[in-house]
Amino acid sequence: MKLTFRQIEPFVRKPDPQARVILVYGPDVGLVKERAAMIGRTVVADLNDPFNAVTLTAAMIDGDPARLQDEASAMSMLGGNRLIRIEDAGDGLTPLLKDYLARPSAQNLVVIEAGALGAKSPLRALCEKSPAAAALPCYVEEGRDLAALIRETVQDAGFSIEPDAVGWLAQNIAGDRQRARSELDKLILYMGPGQGGRITLDDAAACCGEAGTAGLDDLTQAVASAQPEVVLRCYAQLMQEGVAAVAVLRALQGHFRRLHLTQSRMETGMPAEEAMKRLSPPVFFKQEDSFKAQLRRWGLRQIEGVLQRLTLLEAQTKQTGTPVETLCGQALLSLSRRS
C-alpha cells in the first residue's frame, strides 16, 4: 500500500495489521530510523530483545539469501510476535522480498530501512502495490513540519515557546530529523530540564546560534539575495557538518515556493506586507526587508524557472555516480549570480 502524507503519522503510531512488511525510506536518514524504531516498538518493547527482535543488513542477506525467509517465518521461543529489521536496504532485496510477500507471516513484522528511492525503484513499487506491505516515505522536513516538532518537543519537556522562537528555529535547524532533535535537546538542556518557563527568541539564538550561523536559512537567503561569497561559505560549512545535499535543495525549494506564493498573491493586487503575513510560518521579522527585496528581484516566471531547475537537480542527485555536492554547489552559485 502507498501511504499519503496525512496517513503517515497515524500509521506510524498504529500500523495497519494487514501490512506484514513496512518499507521506511527517504533522504532524511534520521527520520527513517526514528519512524522505523517507533513502528518496531509496536511489536516489541525492546528493539534489542534477543528472542523476539533481530536486525539484519542488506549485506547479511546477500551472503545468505535464505536468512530473510528463515527469520521472518520463525516462531518466537517465548511466545509473542517477532520483529525483523533490515537496514541499508536497496533494490537488490526486491526478488527475495517478492517471494516472501507471496506467503508472509501473520505474526511477525518485517521493517525495512532504506535511503532515497526514486519513483521507478522496484523495491518501492513492490511495497506500494502489495496488499501485504506498505511504503512509508521520509522526506526532509520543511518549516511547517519542523514547527510542529519544535512545539511538541518543548511542551513535552515542560516549556512553552514564543512564536518568533519557533519561526527562527524552524528555519535554522533544518536538515534531517536527527539533527533537529539534537538541536532541540541542546536547547532544553540550556533552559534546564524540568525548570519550565517560556523559551524566547534570544534563548533559541543563544543556544542554537552555531547551527544558525551557517545554517540552511542563511544559505537560502544568500542565494535569493545575490550574495555568492556568502553562498560559498555557507555551503562549504554545511557540507562539513554532513548536511545532505538534498536537504539544501529542499530548503531552497521551500524558500522559493514561499516567494512564488507571495508573488502570486501580489499579482492579484494584494499588498506585499499582507501577502507575506499570510505565509505559514510568517516571515521572520528580522528578515522582512530582505524578503521584500527578493520579491523585487525575482519575478513570478523567474521563480518558476528556479523551481523547475531545483526539481531537475534533485532528480539528478538520485542517480548512481552523480557528483551530487559539485552539481549542487554549481547550481547555487549560478542562481546567486543571476541579475
C-alpha positions as YAML, in Angstrom:
chain: A
units: angstrom
residues:
- id: 1
  name: MET
  ca: [0.00, 0.00, 0.00]
- id: 2
  name: LYS
  ca: [1.07, 3.55, -0.71]
- id: 3
  name: LEU
  ca: [0.66, 6.00, 2.16]
- id: 4
  name: THR
  ca: [-0.38, 9.61, 1.65]
- id: 5
  name: PHE
  ca: [1.13, 12.43, 3.72]
- id: 6
  name: ARG
  ca: [-1.89, 12.55, 6.06]
- id: 7
  name: GLN
  ca: [-1.77, 8.79, 6.65]
- id: 8
  name: ILE
  ca: [1.89, 8.61, 7.69]
- id: 9
  name: GLU
  ca: [1.81, 9.74, 11.33]
- id: 10
  name: PRO
  ca: [-1.31, 7.72, 12.30]
- id: 11
  name: PHE
  ca: [0.20, 4.68, 10.56]
- id: 12
  name: VAL
  ca: [3.50, 5.04, 12.47]
- id: 13
  name: ARG
  ca: [1.63, 5.14, 15.78]
- id: 14
  name: LYS
  ca: [-0.65, 2.22, 14.86]
- id: 15
  name: PRO
  ca: [0.44, 0.28, 11.75]
- id: 16
  name: ASP
  ca: [-2.20, -1.40, 9.62]
- id: 17
  name: PRO
  ca: [-2.17, -5.10, 10.66]
- id: 18
  name: GLN
  ca: [-2.52, -6.10, 7.00]
- id: 19
  name: ALA
  ca: [0.96, -4.73, 6.33]
- id: 20
  name: ARG
  ca: [3.38, -7.51, 7.27]
- id: 21
  name: VAL
  ca: [6.30, -5.72, 5.57]
- id: 22
  name: ILE
  ca: [6.85, -1.99, 6.05]
- id: 23
  name: LEU
  ca: [9.39, -0.11, 3.95]
- id: 24
  name: VAL
  ca: [10.58, 3.13, 5.56]
- id: 25
  name: TYR
  ca: [12.64, 5.11, 3.05]
- id: 26
  name: GLY
  ca: [13.80, 8.59, 2.11]
- id: 27
  name: PRO
  ca: [16.66, 11.11, 2.18]
- id: 28
  name: ASP
  ca: [16.02, 12.06, 5.83]
- id: 29
  name: VAL
  ca: [18.08, 9.30, 7.47]
- id: 30
  name: GLY
  ca: [17.27, 10.47, 10.99]
- id: 31
  name: LEU
  ca: [13.54, 10.39, 10.32]
- id: 32
  name: VAL
  ca: [13.80, 6.96, 8.66]
- id: 33
  name: LYS
  ca: [15.43, 5.49, 11.77]
- id: 34
  name: GLU
  ca: [13.07, 7.28, 14.16]
- id: 35
  name: ARG
  ca: [9.93, 6.08, 12.40]
- id: 36
  name: ALA
  ca: [11.27, 2.55, 11.92]
- id: 37
  name: ALA
  ca: [12.01, 2.37, 15.64]
- id: 38
  name: MET
  ca: [8.52, 3.65, 16.54]
- id: 39
  name: ILE
  ca: [6.92, 1.04, 14.30]
- id: 40
  name: GLY
  ca: [9.18, -1.65, 15.75]
- id: 41
  name: ARG
  ca: [8.10, -0.82, 19.30]
- id: 42
  name: THR
  ca: [4.50, -1.62, 18.39]
- id: 43
  name: VAL
  ca: [5.73, -5.23, 18.14]
- id: 44
  name: VAL
  ca: [8.39, -5.47, 20.88]
- id: 45
  name: ALA
  ca: [9.05, -3.18, 23.83]
- id: 46
  name: ASP
  ca: [12.82, -3.59, 23.46]
- id: 47
  name: LEU
  ca: [14.29, -3.37, 19.97]
- id: 48
  name: ASN
  ca: [17.30, -5.33, 21.24]
- id: 49
  name: ASP
  ca: [15.19, -8.19, 22.61]
- id: 50
  name: PRO
  ca: [17.42, -11.25, 21.97]
- id: 51
  name: PHE
  ca: [14.43, -13.57, 21.48]
- id: 52
  name: ASN
  ca: [11.82, -11.53, 19.62]
- id: 53
  name: ALA
  ca: [13.87, -8.98, 17.65]
- id: 54
  name: VAL
  ca: [16.59, -9.43, 15.06]
- id: 55
  name: THR
  ca: [18.45, -6.87, 12.97]
- id: 56
  name: LEU
  ca: [19.81, -7.79, 9.55]
- id: 57
  name: THR
  ca: [21.66, -5.78, 6.94]
- id: 58
  name: ALA
  ca: [21.37, -6.00, 3.19]
- id: 59
  name: ALA
  ca: [24.93, -7.39, 3.09]
- id: 60
  name: MET
  ca: [24.00, -10.20, 5.51]
- id: 61
  name: ILE
  ca: [21.05, -11.19, 3.32]
- id: 62
  name: ASP
  ca: [23.19, -11.05, 0.17]
- id: 63
  name: GLY
  ca: [25.58, -13.51, 1.80]
- id: 64
  name: ASP
  ca: [22.77, -15.81, 2.94]
- id: 65
  name: PRO
  ca: [19.61, -15.30, 0.82]
- id: 66
  name: ALA
  ca: [17.61, -17.81, 2.87]
- id: 67
  name: ARG
  ca: [18.12, -15.73, 6.03]
- id: 68
  name: LEU
  ca: [15.22, -13.38, 5.28]
- id: 69
  name: GLN
  ca: [12.68, -16.17, 4.84]
- id: 70
  name: ASP
  ca: [14.02, -18.10, 7.84]
- id: 71
  name: GLU
  ca: [13.96, -15.16, 10.26]
- id: 72
  name: ALA
  ca: [10.66, -13.74, 9.05]
- id: 73
  name: SER
  ca: [8.90, -17.10, 9.32]
- id: 74
  name: ALA
  ca: [10.41, -18.29, 12.60]
- id: 75
  name: MET
  ca: [8.27, -18.72, 15.71]
- id: 76
  name: SER
  ca: [9.17, -16.96, 18.93]
- id: 77
  name: MET
  ca: [10.79, -19.22, 21.55]
- id: 78
  name: LEU
  ca: [8.94, -17.42, 24.36]
- id: 79
  name: GLY
  ca: [5.72, -16.64, 22.53]
- id: 80
  name: GLY
  ca: [4.52, -13.39, 21.03]
- id: 81
  name: ASN
  ca: [5.29, -11.67, 17.76]
- id: 82
  name: ARG
  ca: [8.78, -11.13, 16.37]
- id: 83
  name: LEU
  ca: [10.34, -8.07, 14.74]
- id: 84
  name: ILE
  ca: [12.75, -8.38, 11.83]
- id: 85
  name: ARG
  ca: [14.59, -5.18, 10.97]
- id: 86
  name: ILE
  ca: [16.55, -4.85, 7.73]
- id: 87
  name: GLU
  ca: [18.97, -1.92, 7.47]
- id: 88
  name: ASP
  ca: [20.65, -0.31, 4.43]
- id: 89
  name: ALA
  ca: [18.25, -2.00, 2.03]
- id: 90
  name: GLY
  ca: [18.23, -1.37, -1.70]
- id: 91
  name: ASP
  ca: [16.55, -2.63, -4.84]
- id: 92
  name: GLY
  ca: [18.63, -5.82, -4.71]
- id: 93
  name: LEU
  ca: [16.32, -7.05, -1.95]
- id: 94
  name: THR
  ca: [13.27, -6.98, -4.25]
- id: 95
  name: PRO
  ca: [13.27, -10.58, -5.60]
- id: 96
  name: LEU
  ca: [13.63, -12.15, -2.14]
- id: 97
  name: LEU
  ca: [11.01, -9.85, -0.67]
- id: 98
  name: LYS
  ca: [8.60, -10.62, -3.52]
- id: 99
  name: ASP
  ca: [8.87, -14.33, -2.74]
- id: 100
  name: TYR
  ca: [8.27, -13.71, 0.96]
- id: 101
  name: LEU
  ca: [5.24, -11.49, 0.33]
- id: 102
  name: ALA
  ca: [3.56, -14.35, -1.51]
- id: 103
  name: ARG
  ca: [3.10, -16.01, 1.91]
- id: 104
  name: PRO
  ca: [4.07, -13.59, 4.69]
- id: 105
  name: SER
  ca: [3.95, -14.42, 8.39]
- id: 106
  name: ALA
  ca: [0.73, -13.38, 10.10]
- id: 107
  name: GLN
  ca: [2.56, -12.81, 13.39]
- id: 108
  name: ASN
  ca: [5.98, -11.39, 12.56]
- id: 109
  name: LEU
  ca: [6.64, -7.90, 11.20]
- id: 110
  name: VAL
  ca: [9.43, -7.02, 8.77]
- id: 111
  name: VAL
  ca: [10.56, -3.37, 8.88]
- id: 112
  name: ILE
  ca: [12.94, -2.29, 6.13]
- id: 113
  name: GLU
  ca: [15.08, 0.86, 6.29]
- id: 114
  name: ALA
  ca: [16.27, 2.36, 3.02]
- id: 115
  name: GLY
  ca: [17.63, 5.63, 1.69]
- id: 116
  name: ALA
  ca: [16.15, 7.73, -1.10]
- id: 117
  name: LEU
  ca: [14.27, 5.55, -3.59]
- id: 118
  name: GLY
  ca: [13.06, 7.01, -6.86]
- id: 119
  name: ALA
  ca: [9.58, 6.52, -8.28]
- id: 120
  name: LYS
  ca: [10.95, 3.73, -10.52]
- id: 121
  name: SER
  ca: [12.56, 1.80, -7.66]
- id: 122
  name: PRO
  ca: [11.47, -1.88, -7.83]
- id: 123
  name: LEU
  ca: [11.61, -2.20, -4.03]
- id: 124
  name: ARG
  ca: [9.43, 0.85, -3.50]
- id: 125
  name: ALA
  ca: [7.00, -0.21, -6.25]
- id: 126
  name: LEU
  ca: [6.66, -3.70, -4.76]
- id: 127
  name: CYS
  ca: [5.78, -2.37, -1.30]
- id: 128
  name: GLU
  ca: [3.39, 0.24, -2.69]
- id: 129
  name: LYS
  ca: [1.46, -2.30, -4.76]
- id: 130
  name: SER
  ca: [1.42, -5.29, -2.42]
- id: 131
  name: PRO
  ca: [-1.62, -5.53, -0.10]
- id: 132
  name: ALA
  ca: [0.66, -7.17, 2.49]
- id: 133
  name: ALA
  ca: [3.21, -4.35, 2.52]
- id: 134
  name: ALA
  ca: [3.38, -0.59, 2.98]
- id: 135
  name: ALA
  ca: [5.80, 2.08, 1.73]
- id: 136
  name: LEU
  ca: [6.38, 5.00, 4.07]
- id: 137
  name: PRO
  ca: [8.40, 7.98, 2.73]
- id: 138
  name: CYS
  ca: [10.57, 10.19, 4.94]
- id: 139
  name: TYR
  ca: [11.41, 13.47, 3.26]
- id: 140
  name: VAL
  ca: [13.40, 16.34, 4.68]
- id: 141
  name: GLU
  ca: [11.00, 18.38, 6.75]
- id: 142
  name: GLU
  ca: [10.07, 21.92, 5.85]
- id: 143
  name: GLY
  ca: [9.05, 24.85, 8.01]
- id: 144
  name: ARG
  ca: [5.53, 23.79, 8.98]
- id: 145
  name: ASP
  ca: [6.56, 20.22, 9.87]
- id: 146
  name: LEU
  ca: [9.51, 21.43, 11.91]
- id: 147
  name: ALA
  ca: [7.38, 24.00, 13.70]
- id: 148
  name: ALA
  ca: [5.06, 21.22, 14.87]
- id: 149
  name: LEU
  ca: [8.02, 19.12, 16.01]
- id: 150
  name: ILE
  ca: [9.50, 22.08, 17.91]
- id: 151
  name: ARG
  ca: [6.27, 22.85, 19.76]
- id: 152
  name: GLU
  ca: [5.66, 19.20, 20.62]
- id: 153
  name: THR
  ca: [9.22, 18.66, 21.89]
- id: 154
  name: VAL
  ca: [9.41, 21.74, 24.12]
- id: 155
  name: GLN
  ca: [5.91, 21.12, 25.50]
- id: 156
  name: ASP
  ca: [6.84, 17.55, 26.38]
- id: 157
  name: ALA
  ca: [9.83, 18.98, 28.28]
- id: 158
  name: GLY
  ca: [7.54, 21.31, 30.25]
- id: 159
  name: PHE
  ca: [8.20, 24.57, 28.39]
- id: 160
  name: SER
  ca: [6.22, 26.99, 26.28]
- id: 161
  name: ILE
  ca: [7.82, 28.85, 23.38]
- id: 162
  name: GLU
  ca: [7.33, 32.21, 21.68]
- id: 163
  name: PRO
  ca: [6.09, 32.16, 18.05]
- id: 164
  name: ASP
  ca: [9.17, 34.13, 16.92]
- id: 165
  name: ALA
  ca: [11.41, 31.50, 18.51]
- id: 166
  name: VAL
  ca: [9.51, 28.72, 16.71]
- id: 167
  name: GLY
  ca: [9.88, 30.52, 13.37]
- id: 168
  name: TRP
  ca: [13.59, 31.12, 13.89]
- id: 169
  name: LEU
  ca: [14.28, 27.53, 14.92]
- id: 170
  name: ALA
  ca: [12.24, 26.09, 12.04]
- id: 171
  name: GLN
  ca: [14.45, 27.97, 9.60]
- id: 172
  name: ASN
  ca: [17.76, 27.26, 11.34]
- id: 173
  name: ILE
  ca: [17.76, 23.63, 12.49]
- id: 174
  name: ALA
  ca: [16.55, 22.08, 9.26]
- id: 175
  name: GLY
  ca: [18.50, 19.23, 7.72]
- id: 176
  name: ASP
  ca: [17.09, 15.96, 8.94]
- id: 177
  name: ARG
  ca: [15.12, 14.78, 11.96]
- id: 178
  name: GLN
  ca: [18.21, 13.56, 13.81]
- id: 179
  name: ARG
  ca: [19.91, 16.95, 13.52]
- id: 180
  name: ALA
  ca: [16.74, 18.78, 14.56]
- id: 181
  name: ARG
  ca: [16.29, 16.53, 17.59]
- id: 182
  name: SER
  ca: [19.89, 17.13, 18.61]
- id: 183
  name: GLU
  ca: [19.48, 20.91, 18.47]
- id: 184
  name: LEU
  ca: [16.23, 20.80, 20.44]
- id: 185
  name: ASP
  ca: [17.82, 18.57, 23.09]
- id: 186
  name: LYS
  ca: [20.60, 21.14, 23.38]
- id: 187
  name: LEU
  ca: [18.04, 23.93, 23.78]
- id: 188
  name: ILE
  ca: [16.18, 22.08, 26.54]
- id: 189
  name: LEU
  ca: [19.44, 21.35, 28.34]
- id: 190
  name: TYR
  ca: [20.34, 25.04, 28.07]
- id: 191
  name: MET
  ca: [17.00, 26.03, 29.61]
- id: 192
  name: GLY
  ca: [17.33, 23.47, 32.39]
- id: 193
  name: PRO
  ca: [15.27, 20.26, 32.11]
- id: 194
  name: GLY
  ca: [12.32, 20.27, 34.48]
- id: 195
  name: GLN
  ca: [12.62, 24.00, 35.12]
- id: 196
  name: GLY
  ca: [9.66, 25.01, 32.94]
- id: 197
  name: GLY
  ca: [9.25, 28.56, 31.66]
- id: 198
  name: ARG
  ca: [8.95, 30.23, 28.28]
- id: 199
  name: ILE
  ca: [11.59, 29.92, 25.58]
- id: 200
  name: THR
  ca: [12.26, 33.24, 23.87]
- id: 201
  name: LEU
  ca: [13.89, 34.11, 20.57]
- id: 202
  name: ASP
  ca: [17.01, 35.19, 22.47]
- id: 203
  name: ASP
  ca: [17.16, 31.79, 24.21]
- id: 204
  name: ALA
  ca: [16.91, 29.95, 20.90]
- id: 205
  name: ALA
  ca: [19.53, 32.14, 19.20]
- id: 206
  name: ALA
  ca: [21.91, 31.89, 22.16]
- id: 207
  name: CYS
  ca: [21.72, 28.11, 22.29]
- id: 208
  name: CYS
  ca: [21.37, 27.17, 18.64]
- id: 209
  name: GLY
  ca: [23.32, 30.06, 17.18]
- id: 210
  name: GLU
  ca: [26.09, 27.82, 15.92]
- id: 211
  name: ALA
  ca: [23.59, 25.84, 13.88]
- id: 212
  name: GLY
  ca: [22.06, 29.06, 12.57]
- id: 213
  name: THR
  ca: [25.30, 30.87, 11.72]
- id: 214
  name: ALA
  ca: [25.98, 28.72, 8.70]
- id: 215
  name: GLY
  ca: [22.54, 27.13, 8.56]
- id: 216
  name: LEU
  ca: [20.27, 26.33, 5.69]
- id: 217
  name: ASP
  ca: [18.35, 29.54, 6.18]
- id: 218
  name: ASP
  ca: [21.50, 31.65, 5.78]
- id: 219
  name: LEU
  ca: [22.27, 29.78, 2.58]
- id: 220
  name: THR
  ca: [18.80, 30.20, 1.09]
- id: 221
  name: GLN
  ca: [18.77, 33.89, 1.99]
- id: 222
  name: ALA
  ca: [22.18, 34.36, 0.34]
- id: 223
  name: VAL
  ca: [21.09, 32.58, -2.86]
- id: 224
  name: ALA
  ca: [17.89, 34.61, -3.15]
- id: 225
  name: SER
  ca: [19.69, 37.87, -2.27]
- id: 226
  name: ALA
  ca: [22.55, 37.55, -4.81]
- id: 227
  name: GLN
  ca: [25.39, 37.01, -2.34]
- id: 228
  name: PRO
  ca: [27.67, 34.40, -3.98]
- id: 229
  name: GLU
  ca: [30.50, 34.84, -1.46]
- id: 230
  name: VAL
  ca: [28.14, 34.05, 1.41]
- id: 231
  name: VAL
  ca: [26.72, 31.13, -0.57]
- id: 232
  name: LEU
  ca: [30.19, 29.60, -0.94]
- id: 233
  name: ARG
  ca: [30.98, 29.96, 2.75]
- id: 234
  name: CYS
  ca: [27.63, 28.61, 4.00]
- id: 235
  name: TYR
  ca: [27.56, 25.73, 1.54]
- id: 236
  name: ALA
  ca: [31.08, 24.60, 2.46]
- id: 237
  name: GLN
  ca: [30.20, 24.71, 6.16]
- id: 238
  name: LEU
  ca: [27.01, 22.70, 5.67]
- id: 239
  name: MET
  ca: [28.88, 20.03, 3.72]
- id: 240
  name: GLN
  ca: [31.48, 19.81, 6.50]
- id: 241
  name: GLU
  ca: [28.66, 19.33, 9.03]
- id: 242
  name: GLY
  ca: [27.34, 16.42, 6.99]
- id: 243
  name: VAL
  ca: [24.10, 18.06, 5.86]
- id: 244
  name: ALA
  ca: [22.77, 16.15, 2.85]
- id: 245
  name: ALA
  ca: [22.74, 17.99, -0.47]
- id: 246
  name: VAL
  ca: [19.09, 17.03, -0.89]
- id: 247
  name: ALA
  ca: [18.33, 18.89, 2.35]
- id: 248
  name: VAL
  ca: [19.90, 22.00, 0.82]
- id: 249
  name: LEU
  ca: [17.80, 21.61, -2.33]
- id: 250
  name: ARG
  ca: [14.61, 21.08, -0.32]
- id: 251
  name: ALA
  ca: [15.31, 24.18, 1.77]
- id: 252
  name: LEU
  ca: [15.79, 26.23, -1.41]
- id: 253
  name: GLN
  ca: [12.62, 24.81, -2.92]
- id: 254
  name: GLY
  ca: [10.72, 25.72, 0.23]
- id: 255
  name: HIS
  ca: [12.01, 29.29, 0.21]
- id: 256
  name: PHE
  ca: [11.30, 29.87, -3.48]
- id: 257
  name: ARG
  ca: [7.83, 28.36, -3.11]
- id: 258
  name: ARG
  ca: [7.16, 30.97, -0.42]
- id: 259
  name: LEU
  ca: [8.39, 33.68, -2.80]
- id: 260
  name: HIS
  ca: [6.20, 32.23, -5.55]
- id: 261
  name: LEU
  ca: [3.09, 32.15, -3.36]
- id: 262
  name: THR
  ca: [3.68, 35.73, -2.22]
- id: 263
  name: GLN
  ca: [4.26, 36.96, -5.78]
- id: 264
  name: SER
  ca: [1.10, 35.18, -6.95]
- id: 265
  name: ARG
  ca: [-0.95, 36.97, -4.31]
- id: 266
  name: MET
  ca: [0.66, 40.30, -5.15]
- id: 267
  name: GLU
  ca: [-0.32, 39.86, -8.82]
- id: 268
  name: THR
  ca: [-3.96, 39.81, -7.72]
- id: 269
  name: GLY
  ca: [-3.46, 43.24, -6.15]
- id: 270
  name: MET
  ca: [-2.64, 42.21, -2.58]
- id: 271
  name: PRO
  ca: [-0.01, 44.43, -0.90]
- id: 272
  name: ALA
  ca: [3.34, 42.76, -0.23]
- id: 273
  name: GLU
  ca: [3.02, 43.13, 3.56]
- id: 274
  name: GLU
  ca: [-0.38, 41.41, 3.59]
- id: 275
  name: ALA
  ca: [0.80, 38.63, 1.25]
- id: 276
  name: MET
  ca: [3.81, 37.99, 3.50]
- id: 277
  name: LYS
  ca: [1.67, 37.85, 6.63]
- id: 278
  name: ARG
  ca: [-0.45, 35.10, 5.09]
- id: 279
  name: LEU
  ca: [2.53, 32.76, 4.79]
- id: 280
  name: SER
  ca: [2.79, 29.90, 7.29]
- id: 281
  name: PRO
  ca: [5.03, 30.24, 9.16]
- id: 282
  name: PRO
  ca: [5.15, 34.02, 8.61]
- id: 283
  name: VAL
  ca: [8.36, 35.69, 7.50]
- id: 284
  name: PHE
  ca: [10.71, 36.15, 10.47]
- id: 285
  name: PHE
  ca: [10.50, 39.85, 11.38]
- id: 286
  name: LYS
  ca: [14.26, 40.38, 11.09]
- id: 287
  name: GLN
  ca: [14.13, 39.07, 7.50]
- id: 288
  name: GLU
  ca: [11.13, 41.05, 6.27]
- id: 289
  name: ASP
  ca: [13.20, 43.71, 4.49]
- id: 290
  name: SER
  ca: [15.35, 41.04, 2.86]
- id: 291
  name: PHE
  ca: [12.27, 39.10, 1.74]
- id: 292
  name: LYS
  ca: [10.75, 42.23, 0.18]
- id: 293
  name: ALA
  ca: [14.00, 42.87, -1.69]
- id: 294
  name: GLN
  ca: [13.90, 39.31, -3.01]
- id: 295
  name: LEU
  ca: [10.35, 39.84, -4.23]
- id: 296
  name: ARG
  ca: [11.58, 42.84, -6.21]
- id: 297
  name: ARG
  ca: [14.46, 40.82, -7.62]
- id: 298
  name: TRP
  ca: [12.60, 37.65, -8.59]
- id: 299
  name: GLY
  ca: [9.56, 37.79, -10.85]
- id: 300
  name: LEU
  ca: [6.93, 35.06, -10.92]
- id: 301
  name: ARG
  ca: [8.24, 33.43, -14.13]
- id: 302
  name: GLN
  ca: [11.83, 33.57, -12.88]
- id: 303
  name: ILE
  ca: [10.83, 31.83, -9.66]
- id: 304
  name: GLU
  ca: [9.02, 29.13, -11.63]
- id: 305
  name: GLY
  ca: [12.22, 28.59, -13.64]
- id: 306
  name: VAL
  ca: [14.23, 28.24, -10.42]
- id: 307
  name: LEU
  ca: [11.80, 25.69, -9.00]
- id: 308
  name: GLN
  ca: [11.94, 23.65, -12.21]
- id: 309
  name: ARG
  ca: [15.73, 23.71, -12.12]
- id: 310
  name: LEU
  ca: [15.86, 22.62, -8.46]
- id: 311
  name: THR
  ca: [13.41, 19.78, -9.11]
- id: 312
  name: LEU
  ca: [15.51, 18.54, -12.03]
- id: 313
  name: LEU
  ca: [18.68, 18.81, -9.97]
- id: 314
  name: GLU
  ca: [17.15, 16.79, -7.13]
- id: 315
  name: ALA
  ca: [16.24, 14.05, -9.60]
- id: 316
  name: GLN
  ca: [19.83, 14.04, -10.91]
- id: 317
  name: THR
  ca: [21.26, 13.66, -7.42]
- id: 318
  name: LYS
  ca: [19.39, 10.35, -7.03]
- id: 319
  name: GLN
  ca: [21.21, 8.80, -10.00]
- id: 320
  name: THR
  ca: [24.10, 6.48, -9.21]
- id: 321
  name: GLY
  ca: [27.54, 8.04, -9.68]
- id: 322
  name: THR
  ca: [26.30, 11.63, -9.78]
- id: 323
  name: PRO
  ca: [28.75, 14.18, -8.24]
- id: 324
  name: VAL
  ca: [25.98, 15.50, -6.00]
- id: 325
  name: GLU
  ca: [27.88, 18.10, -3.97]
- id: 326
  name: THR
  ca: [29.56, 19.57, -7.06]
- id: 327
  name: LEU
  ca: [26.34, 19.85, -9.07]
- id: 328
  name: CYS
  ca: [24.50, 21.38, -6.14]
- id: 329
  name: GLY
  ca: [27.28, 23.90, -5.42]
- id: 330
  name: GLN
  ca: [27.46, 24.98, -9.07]
- id: 331
  name: ALA
  ca: [23.71, 25.49, -9.22]
- id: 332
  name: LEU
  ca: [23.67, 27.61, -6.04]
- id: 333
  name: LEU
  ca: [26.43, 29.86, -7.34]
- id: 334
  name: SER
  ca: [24.69, 30.24, -10.70]
- id: 335
  name: LEU
  ca: [21.41, 31.24, -9.04]
- id: 336
  name: SER
  ca: [23.09, 33.69, -6.67]
- id: 337
  name: ARG
  ca: [24.86, 35.42, -9.56]
- id: 338
  name: ARG
  ca: [21.67, 35.83, -11.55]
- id: 339
  name: SER
  ca: [20.90, 39.50, -12.15]
...
